[in-house]
């Protein structure tokens, strides 16, 4: 298969509907063949950004370049993008093959060639043998695979997936993720995968772009969101516990924290040690969820494995018990007040 990877550059993009901006000066560069997850809360403008890239919505300002060429003035039908939405949106009166080949027909691809491309696309999504079925005869997952085949068959430069699996149940979603990842790697298609699910984003992406408040808050490999969040808002979105301190804001990675009795021998270097009082304890089976009021003020919530105490003083798992939080230095990120 030909190398389809195209670099994408977005420079100072601002867009909205009527008055007010939904997206504010977004700039990012996507490598050829890269899979980027666009992540953010509902309503933050993810779908708007995809529509702008596809040429379906006119930005207020900014530049979009595919392989170094501006596409701002290129109408949607001349941009080589393909989209997959949350729902498959198949034509019910066409067969599976008819749906997959629809775009090729519109582009007047010769019939024999189109048939071959459709067959190949159906094979890629493991639906060979389904060409003559009607959309009503497909399961939800199969219908979404047809939608994926319909997108891939046009050999897009940029594949845009807008929460494509959020209507499917978790088992199926995992299967579909693997299929997308495998095809995306095999075909080397530059891909933007929109999701509001940070686990899905982390599972799939080479890099995640997190949109918060209309801005690109951080654009980095998944791991960095868990080791080096760019702002307290990014930290909060990725499940860090955010604490106000006298000289700024700290973020604590809760999975790395041990809740211990204040007099237990230190388990690991805690910098700085955090002390507090247990306010509530919830038993989640293997893990325990503690709500802790810090000495310095503020509440935090820590869910951790129930660990055997190595000291003589077992932790009284009762509200009011004094506790110390032990954690490695990497579990704490500090944002000094500006
Ligand atoms: P997301 O995909 O991240 O959930 P959207 O891009 O769909 O967010 O929407 C971003 C914001 O723009 C929302 O506040 C939404 O209400 C608004 N919006 C979306 N489409 C339109 C439209 N066609 N006209 C007016 N406002 C819109
Ligand atoms: Mg959306």
Coordinates of C-alpha atoms and ligand atoms in Angstrom, one line a residue:
X1 CA 0.0 0.0 0.0
X2 CA 1.3 3.4 -0.9
X3 CA 2.5 5.7 1.9
X4 CA -0.4 8.0 2.5
X5 CA 1.0 10.0 5.4
X6 CA 0.6 13.7 5.1
X7 CA 1.8 16.3 7.5
X8 CA -0.8 18.6 8.9
X9 CA -0.1 22.1 10.2
X10 CA -2.6 24.3 12.0
X11 CA -1.4 27.9 12.7
X12 CA -3.3 30.4 14.8
X13 CA -6.7 28.9 14.1
X14 CA -9.7 30.7 15.6
X15 CA -13.2 29.6 14.9
X16 CA -16.7 29.9 16.2
X17 CA -20.4 30.2 15.3
X18 CA -21.6 33.8 14.9
X19 CA -20.3 35.9 17.7
X20 CA -17.7 34.5 20.2
X21 CA -15.0 32.0 19.6
X22 CA -15.1 28.3 20.3
X23 CA -11.5 27.7 19.3
X24 CA -8.8 30.3 20.1
X25 CA -5.5 30.5 18.3
X26 CA -4.9 26.8 18.0
X27 CA -1.5 25.8 16.6
X28 CA -0.2 22.3 16.1
X29 CA 1.8 20.3 13.7
X30 CA 1.1 16.6 13.1
X31 CA 3.7 14.3 11.6
X32 CA 3.0 12.2 8.5
X33 CA 1.3 9.0 9.6
X34 CA 0.9 10.1 13.1
X35 CA -2.2 9.3 15.2
X36 CA -3.3 12.2 17.3
X37 CA -6.0 11.9 19.9
X38 CA -8.0 15.1 20.3
X39 CA -9.3 15.1 23.9
X40 CA -11.4 17.4 25.8
X41 CA -14.7 17.8 27.7
X42 CA -18.0 17.8 25.9
X43 CA -18.6 21.0 24.1
X44 CA -15.0 22.2 24.0
X45 CA -14.9 22.3 20.2
X46 CA -13.4 19.0 19.1
X47 CA -16.0 18.4 16.4
X48 CA -15.7 22.0 15.3
X49 CA -12.0 21.5 14.8
X50 CA -12.6 18.4 12.7
X51 CA -15.2 20.2 10.6
X52 CA -12.7 23.1 10.0
X53 CA -10.1 20.6 8.9
X54 CA -12.5 18.8 6.6
X55 CA -13.5 22.2 5.0
X56 CA -17.1 22.0 6.4
X57 CA -16.8 25.0 8.6
X58 CA -15.0 28.3 7.8
X59 CA -12.5 29.4 10.5
X60 CA -12.5 33.1 11.5
X61 CA -8.7 33.2 11.1
X62 CA -5.6 31.0 10.9
X63 CA -4.0 28.8 8.4
X64 CA -4.4 25.1 7.7
X65 CA -1.7 23.3 5.7
X66 CA -1.7 19.7 4.3
X67 CA 1.8 18.7 3.3
X68 CA 2.9 22.3 3.5
X69 CA 0.2 23.6 1.1
X70 CA -2.5 25.9 2.4
X71 CA -6.0 24.3 2.0
X72 CA -7.9 27.3 3.4
X73 CA -9.5 28.1 0.1
X74 CA -9.9 24.4 -0.9
X75 CA -13.6 23.3 -0.7
X76 CA -14.5 20.2 1.3
X77 CA -14.8 17.9 -1.8
X78 CA -11.3 18.8 -2.9
X79 CA -9.7 18.1 0.4
X80 CA -8.6 14.5 0.8
X81 CA -10.1 13.9 4.2
X82 CA -12.5 11.2 5.3
X83 CA -14.7 11.3 8.5
X84 CA -16.2 8.6 10.7
X85 CA -18.8 9.7 13.2
X86 CA -20.3 8.3 16.3
X87 CA -23.1 6.8 14.3
X88 CA -22.3 4.9 11.0
X89 CA -24.8 7.0 8.9
X90 CA -25.1 4.4 6.2
X91 CA -27.6 4.7 3.4
X92 CA -30.3 2.1 4.3
X93 CA -31.3 1.5 0.6
X94 CA -27.8 0.6 -0.5
X95 CA -25.9 -2.6 0.2
X96 CA -22.7 -2.7 2.2
X97 CA -20.7 -2.5 -1.0
X98 CA -22.9 0.3 -2.3
X99 CA -22.3 2.3 0.8
X100 CA -18.5 1.7 0.8
X101 CA -18.3 2.5 -2.9
X102 CA -20.5 5.6 -2.9
X103 CA -17.6 8.1 -2.7
X104 CA -15.8 6.3 -5.5
X105 CA -18.9 6.4 -7.7
X106 CA -19.2 10.2 -7.0
X107 CA -15.6 10.5 -8.1
X108 CA -16.4 8.5 -11.3
X109 CA -13.8 5.8 -10.5
X110 CA -14.3 3.1 -13.2
X111 CA -16.7 0.4 -12.1
X112 CA -14.2 -2.5 -12.2
X113 CA -11.6 -0.6 -10.3
X114 CA -14.1 0.6 -7.7
X115 CA -15.3 -2.9 -7.1
X116 CA -11.8 -4.0 -6.4
X117 CA -11.1 -1.1 -4.0
X118 CA -14.4 -1.8 -2.2
X119 CA -13.5 -5.5 -1.8
X120 CA -10.1 -4.6 -0.5
X121 CA -11.6 -2.1 2.0
X122 CA -14.1 -4.7 3.2
X123 CA -11.3 -7.2 3.7
X124 CA -9.3 -4.6 5.7
X125 CA -12.2 -4.3 8.2
X126 CA -12.8 -8.1 8.2
X127 CA -16.1 -7.9 6.4
X128 CA -15.4 -9.8 3.3
X129 CA -18.6 -11.8 2.5
X130 CA -20.8 -8.9 3.7
X131 CA -20.8 -6.9 0.4
X132 CA -24.5 -7.7 -0.4
X133 CA -26.0 -7.2 3.0
X134 CA -28.2 -4.3 3.9
X135 CA -27.3 -1.9 6.7
X136 CA -30.3 -3.2 8.7
X137 CA -28.7 -6.7 8.7
X138 CA -25.6 -5.5 10.5
X139 CA -24.7 -5.3 14.2
X140 CA -23.6 -1.9 15.6
X141 CA -20.0 -2.9 15.4
X142 CA -20.3 -4.2 11.8
X143 CA -22.0 -1.1 10.7
X144 CA -19.2 1.0 12.2
X145 CA -16.7 -1.1 10.4
X146 CA -18.5 -0.4 7.1
X147 CA -18.3 3.3 7.9
X148 CA -14.5 2.8 8.5
X149 CA -14.2 1.0 5.2
X150 CA -16.1 3.8 3.4
X151 CA -13.6 6.3 4.9
X152 CA -10.5 4.2 4.0
X153 CA -11.6 3.4 0.4
X154 CA -11.0 6.9 -0.7
X155 CA -7.4 6.8 0.4
X156 CA -7.6 10.0 2.4
X157 CA -4.6 12.1 3.3
X158 CA -6.2 12.8 6.7
X159 CA -8.6 10.4 8.5
X160 CA -10.9 12.2 11.0
X161 CA -12.6 10.0 13.6
X162 CA -15.2 11.8 15.7
X163 CA -15.9 9.7 18.9
X164 CA -16.4 6.7 16.5
X165 CA -16.8 4.0 19.1
X166 CA -18.5 5.8 22.0
X167 CA -21.9 4.3 21.1
X168 CA -20.5 0.7 21.3
X169 CA -20.1 -1.4 24.4
X170 CA -16.6 -1.7 26.0
X171 CA -15.6 -5.1 24.6
X172 CA -16.5 -4.1 21.1
X173 CA -14.8 -0.7 21.6
X174 CA -11.5 -2.4 22.5
X175 CA -11.7 -4.5 19.4
X176 CA -12.5 -1.5 17.2
X177 CA -9.6 0.5 18.7
X178 CA -7.2 -2.4 17.9
X179 CA -8.5 -2.5 14.3
X180 CA -8.1 1.3 13.9
X181 CA -4.6 1.2 15.3
X182 CA -3.5 -1.7 13.2
X183 CA -5.0 -0.2 9.9
X184 CA -3.7 3.2 10.7
X185 CA -0.1 1.8 11.2
X186 CA -0.4 -0.5 8.2
X187 CA -1.7 2.3 5.9
X188 CA 0.3 5.1 7.5
X189 CA -2.6 7.4 7.4
X190 CA -2.4 10.7 9.3
X191 CA -5.3 10.4 11.7
X192 CA -7.1 12.5 14.3
X193 CA -9.2 10.6 16.7
X194 CA -11.6 12.6 18.8
X195 CA -12.6 11.2 22.2
X196 CA -13.6 12.6 25.6
X197 CA -12.2 9.4 27.2
X198 CA -8.6 9.9 28.4
X199 CA -7.9 6.1 28.6
X200 CA -9.0 5.7 25.0
X201 CA -6.8 8.6 24.0
X202 CA -3.8 7.2 25.8
X203 CA -4.3 3.7 24.4
X204 CA -4.4 4.9 20.8
X205 CA -2.4 8.0 20.4
X206 CA 1.2 8.8 19.4
X207 CA 0.4 12.3 20.9
X208 CA -2.6 13.7 22.6
X209 CA -3.9 17.2 22.1
X210 CA -6.0 18.4 25.0
X211 CA -8.5 21.1 24.3
X212 CA -9.6 23.1 27.4
X213 CA -11.5 26.4 27.2
X214 CA -11.1 26.6 23.5
X215 CA -7.3 26.4 23.7
X216 CA -4.8 23.7 23.1
X217 CA -3.7 23.2 26.7
X218 CA -1.1 20.6 26.0
X219 CA 0.1 18.6 23.0
X220 CA 2.4 15.7 24.0
X221 CA 2.8 11.9 24.1
X222 CA 0.3 10.3 26.5
X223 CA 2.8 9.6 29.2
X224 CA 3.6 13.3 29.7
X225 CA 0.1 14.0 30.9
X226 CA 0.8 11.7 33.8
X227 CA 4.4 12.9 34.5
X228 CA 4.5 16.5 33.4
X229 CA 1.1 18.2 33.1
X230 CA 1.5 21.7 31.5
X231 CA -0.9 23.5 33.8
X232 CA -3.1 22.8 36.9
X233 CA -6.1 22.5 34.6
X234 CA -4.4 19.8 32.5
X235 CA -3.4 18.0 35.7
X236 CA -7.0 18.2 37.0
X237 CA -8.3 16.8 33.7
X238 CA -5.9 13.8 33.9
X239 CA -6.9 12.9 37.5
X240 CA -4.2 14.6 39.5
X241 CA -5.3 15.9 42.9
X242 CA -4.7 19.6 42.8
X243 CA -3.7 21.3 46.0
X244 CA -3.4 25.0 46.7
X245 CA -0.2 25.8 48.6
X246 CA 1.1 29.1 50.0
X247 CA 3.4 29.6 47.0
X248 CA 1.3 28.2 44.1
X249 CA -0.5 25.0 43.2
X250 CA 0.7 21.5 43.5
X251 CA -0.6 18.4 41.7
X252 CA -0.4 15.0 43.3
X253 CA -0.6 11.8 41.3
X254 CA -3.0 9.7 43.5
X255 CA -2.0 6.3 42.2
X256 CA 1.6 6.8 43.6
X257 CA 0.5 7.9 47.1
X258 CA 0.4 5.7 50.2
X259 CA -1.8 6.7 53.0
X260 CA -0.1 5.9 56.3
X261 CA -0.2 6.5 60.0
X262 CA 1.7 9.6 60.9
X263 CA 4.1 7.7 63.1
X264 CA 4.8 4.9 60.6
X265 CA 8.4 4.8 59.4
X266 CA 8.7 6.6 56.0
X267 CA 8.0 4.3 53.1
X268 CA 9.6 6.5 50.5
X269 CA 10.9 10.1 50.3
X270 CA 8.0 12.4 50.6
X271 CA 8.9 15.9 49.3
X272 CA 7.5 17.8 51.1
X273 CA 5.7 15.5 53.5
X274 CA 1.9 16.0 53.5
X275 CA 0.0 15.5 56.7
X276 CA -3.7 15.5 57.3
X277 CA -6.8 14.0 58.9
X278 CA -8.9 11.2 57.5
X279 CA -12.4 12.5 56.8
X280 CA -13.9 9.5 55.0
X281 CA -13.0 6.0 54.0
X282 CA -14.7 3.9 51.3
X283 CA -13.8 0.3 50.7
X284 CA -13.7 -0.4 47.0
X285 CA -12.7 -4.1 47.4
X286 CA -9.0 -4.3 46.6
X287 CA -8.6 -0.5 46.9
X288 CA -9.5 2.0 49.5
X289 CA -10.7 5.5 48.8
X290 CA -9.7 8.1 51.4
X291 CA -10.8 11.7 51.6
X292 CA -8.2 13.6 53.6
X293 CA -8.2 17.1 54.9
X294 CA -4.7 18.4 54.6
X295 CA -3.0 20.3 57.5
X296 CA -2.3 23.1 55.0
X297 CA -6.0 23.3 54.1
X298 CA -8.0 21.7 51.3
X299 CA -9.4 18.2 50.8
X300 CA -7.9 15.6 48.5
X301 CA -9.1 12.2 47.5
X302 CA -6.6 9.2 47.2
X303 CA -7.5 5.8 46.0
X304 CA -4.8 3.2 46.7
X305 CA -4.3 -0.4 47.3
X306 CA -4.8 -1.6 50.8
X307 CA -1.2 -2.2 51.9
X308 CA 0.1 -4.1 54.8
X309 CA 1.6 -1.7 57.4
X310 CA 5.3 -2.3 58.0
X311 CA 5.3 -0.3 61.2
X312 CA 3.9 -1.2 64.6
X313 CA 1.1 1.3 64.3
X314 CA -1.6 0.2 61.9
X315 CA -3.6 2.9 60.2
X316 CA -6.9 3.4 62.0
X317 CA -9.3 3.6 59.0
X318 CA -11.6 5.9 60.8
X319 CA -12.6 9.5 60.3
X320 CA -10.5 11.7 62.5
X321 CA -7.3 9.5 62.2
X322 CA -4.1 11.5 61.6
X323 CA -2.4 10.4 58.4
X324 CA 0.7 11.1 56.4
X325 CA 0.9 10.8 52.6
X326 CA 4.0 9.0 51.3
X327 CA 4.9 9.3 47.7
X328 CA 8.0 9.4 45.4
X329 CA 9.2 12.8 44.2
X330 CA 7.8 12.1 40.7
X331 CA 4.2 12.0 42.2
X332 CA 4.3 15.8 42.9
X333 CA 4.4 18.6 40.3
X334 CA 4.5 22.2 41.6
X335 CA 3.2 25.2 39.7
X336 CA 4.7 28.3 41.4
X337 CA 2.4 31.3 41.7
X338 CA 3.1 33.9 39.1
Ligands
LIG1 P1 -17.4 18.9 21.1 O1 -17.3 18.1 19.8 O2 -16.0 19.1 21.8 O3 -18.3 18.3 22.1 P2 -18.5 20.9 19.4 O4 -17.4 21.3 18.5 O5 -19.5 20.1 18.9 O6 -17.9 20.4 20.8 O7 -19.2 22.3 20.0 C1 -18.4 23.3 20.5 C2 -19.4 24.4 20.9 O8 -20.0 25.0 19.7 C3 -20.6 24.0 21.8 O9 -20.8 25.0 22.7 C4 -21.7 23.9 20.8 O10 -22.9 24.2 21.4 C5 -21.4 24.9 19.8 N1 -21.8 24.6 18.4 C6 -21.6 23.4 17.8 N2 -22.1 23.4 16.5 C7 -22.8 24.6 16.4 C8 -23.6 25.2 15.4 N3 -23.8 24.6 14.2 N4 -24.1 26.5 15.7 C9 -23.9 27.1 16.8 N5 -23.2 26.6 17.8 C10 -22.6 25.4 17.7
LIG2 MG1 -18.3 16.4 19.2

